């Protein structure tokens, strides 16, 4: 049996949580969406997630905060960050801490698919 890779999307923006999973399903992935880092951490999906598409700036725990919490828990889930806030310092830090990519919103479908393919090859 072939199973689809599970991509979890964490973004506080409802429009992103509605549109991005549809696109990811078109790419052939299984998808779960979460409105916050805390919701993702409390879910049963964390251990099943093959890749995380994660917003940088969110209320409560930020994307980089979730990245650090996963490291603290010794969970190595590949992360593709996305952000509407161009900030080279945040981008550089996320990549230095092991993120696969940091895409600026709006990003192309090709850029997202390329980042996911790199992330999933790393697993």
Tab-separated table of C-alpha atoms in Angstrom:
chain	number	residue	atom	x	y	z
A	1	UNK	CA	0.000	0.000	0.000
A	2	UNK	CA	1.340	3.419	-0.972
A	3	UNK	CA	0.663	6.138	1.567
A	4	UNK	CA	0.673	9.829	0.796
A	5	UNK	CA	3.118	12.074	2.613
A	6	UNK	CA	1.343	14.101	5.287
A	7	UNK	CA	1.956	17.837	5.129
A	8	UNK	CA	0.708	19.845	8.102
A	9	UNK	CA	-0.022	23.529	7.513
A	10	UNK	CA	0.183	25.889	10.504
A	11	UNK	CA	-1.027	29.432	9.819
A	12	UNK	CA	-3.253	31.826	11.747
A	13	UNK	CA	-4.688	33.196	8.462
A	14	UNK	CA	-7.941	31.369	7.731
A	15	UNK	CA	-7.723	32.016	3.977
A	16	UNK	CA	-4.330	30.285	3.878
A	17	UNK	CA	-5.677	27.345	5.905
A	18	UNK	CA	-8.513	27.001	3.391
A	19	UNK	CA	-6.623	27.458	0.103
A	20	UNK	CA	-3.212	25.920	0.738
A	21	UNK	CA	-4.510	22.447	1.704
A	22	UNK	CA	-6.477	22.303	-1.565
A	23	UNK	CA	-3.310	23.035	-3.538
A	24	UNK	CA	-1.297	20.495	-1.545
A	25	UNK	CA	-3.952	17.837	-2.188
A	26	UNK	CA	-3.716	18.632	-5.920
A	27	UNK	CA	0.034	17.951	-5.591
A	28	UNK	CA	-0.869	14.524	-4.149
A	29	UNK	CA	-0.227	15.091	-0.443
A	30	UNK	CA	-2.395	14.284	2.546
A	31	UNK	CA	-2.964	17.497	4.536
A	32	UNK	CA	-3.919	18.672	8.006
A	33	UNK	CA	-4.314	22.380	8.815
A	34	UNK	CA	-3.879	24.090	12.182
A	35	UNK	CA	-4.596	27.671	13.257
A	36	UNK	CA	-1.709	27.870	15.731
A	37	UNK	CA	1.522	26.230	16.808
A	38	UNK	CA	-0.147	25.298	20.074
A	39	UNK	CA	-2.985	23.532	18.235
A	40	UNK	CA	-0.453	21.531	16.210
A	41	UNK	CA	1.531	20.571	19.338
A	42	UNK	CA	-1.664	19.391	21.086
A	43	UNK	CA	-2.774	17.295	18.114
A	44	UNK	CA	-2.337	13.610	17.365
A	45	UNK	CA	-0.929	14.561	13.941
A	46	UNK	CA	2.486	15.733	15.116
A	47	UNK	CA	4.073	12.262	15.082
A	48	UNK	CA	2.564	11.487	11.666
A	49	UNK	CA	3.597	14.719	9.933
A	50	UNK	CA	6.201	14.239	7.184
A	51	UNK	CA	6.636	17.963	6.494
A	52	UNK	CA	5.462	21.171	8.126
A	53	UNK	CA	4.478	24.280	6.154
A	54	UNK	CA	4.696	26.914	8.832
A	55	UNK	CA	3.930	30.620	9.050
A	56	UNK	CA	6.692	32.686	10.666
A	57	UNK	CA	4.569	35.322	12.422
A	58	UNK	CA	1.571	34.120	14.447
A	59	UNK	CA	-0.053	35.147	17.726
A	60	UNK	CA	1.169	33.089	20.670
A	61	UNK	CA	3.973	30.753	19.679
A	62	UNK	CA	5.668	31.890	16.465
A	63	UNK	CA	6.853	29.607	13.682
A	64	UNK	CA	10.476	29.803	14.864
A	65	UNK	CA	9.202	29.144	18.394
A	66	UNK	CA	7.533	25.937	17.170
A	67	UNK	CA	10.725	24.997	15.340
A	68	UNK	CA	12.649	25.302	18.640
A	69	UNK	CA	9.990	23.375	20.565
A	70	UNK	CA	10.177	20.495	18.066
A	71	UNK	CA	13.966	20.469	18.485
A	72	UNK	CA	13.540	20.443	22.258
A	73	UNK	CA	11.244	17.408	21.893
A	74	UNK	CA	13.787	15.809	19.534
A	75	UNK	CA	11.272	15.677	16.677
A	76	UNK	CA	12.891	16.208	13.313
A	77	UNK	CA	10.089	17.276	11.004
A	78	UNK	CA	11.298	19.108	7.876
A	79	UNK	CA	9.963	22.676	7.866
A	80	UNK	CA	9.129	24.993	4.990
A	81	UNK	CA	8.482	28.446	6.423
A	82	UNK	CA	6.271	31.009	4.728
A	83	UNK	CA	6.028	34.668	5.591
A	84	UNK	CA	4.362	37.868	4.488
A	85	UNK	CA	7.006	39.807	6.426
A	86	UNK	CA	10.270	40.143	4.502
A	87	UNK	CA	12.929	39.919	7.177
A	88	UNK	CA	16.323	38.558	6.192
A	89	UNK	CA	17.386	38.070	9.824
A	90	UNK	CA	14.394	35.821	10.560
A	91	UNK	CA	14.857	33.972	7.265
A	92	UNK	CA	18.567	33.420	7.874
A	93	UNK	CA	17.945	32.212	11.430
A	94	UNK	CA	15.202	29.783	10.351
A	95	UNK	CA	17.443	28.301	7.664
A	96	UNK	CA	20.424	28.158	10.033
A	97	UNK	CA	18.226	26.282	12.508
A	98	UNK	CA	17.439	23.658	9.891
A	99	UNK	CA	14.431	24.855	7.893
A	100	UNK	CA	14.380	23.626	4.300
A	101	UNK	CA	13.204	26.960	2.887
A	102	UNK	CA	11.541	30.247	3.784
A	103	UNK	CA	9.080	31.355	1.108
A	104	UNK	CA	7.792	34.921	0.869
A	105	UNK	CA	4.032	35.272	0.436
A	106	UNK	CA	2.743	35.243	-2.191
A	107	UNK	CA	4.882	32.398	-3.497
A	108	UNK	CA	4.507	30.373	-6.664
A	109	UNK	CA	3.124	26.855	-6.734
A	110	UNK	CA	6.421	25.744	-8.259
A	111	UNK	CA	8.468	27.259	-5.415
A	112	UNK	CA	6.282	25.492	-2.844
A	113	UNK	CA	6.388	22.147	-4.633
A	114	UNK	CA	10.171	22.394	-5.054
A	115	UNK	CA	10.611	23.141	-1.336
A	116	UNK	CA	8.330	20.245	-0.359
A	117	UNK	CA	10.185	17.844	-2.634
A	118	UNK	CA	13.499	18.855	-1.041
A	119	UNK	CA	11.979	18.532	2.449
A	120	UNK	CA	10.544	15.088	1.799
A	121	UNK	CA	13.749	13.812	0.210
A	122	UNK	CA	15.509	14.768	3.444
A	123	UNK	CA	13.316	12.417	5.500
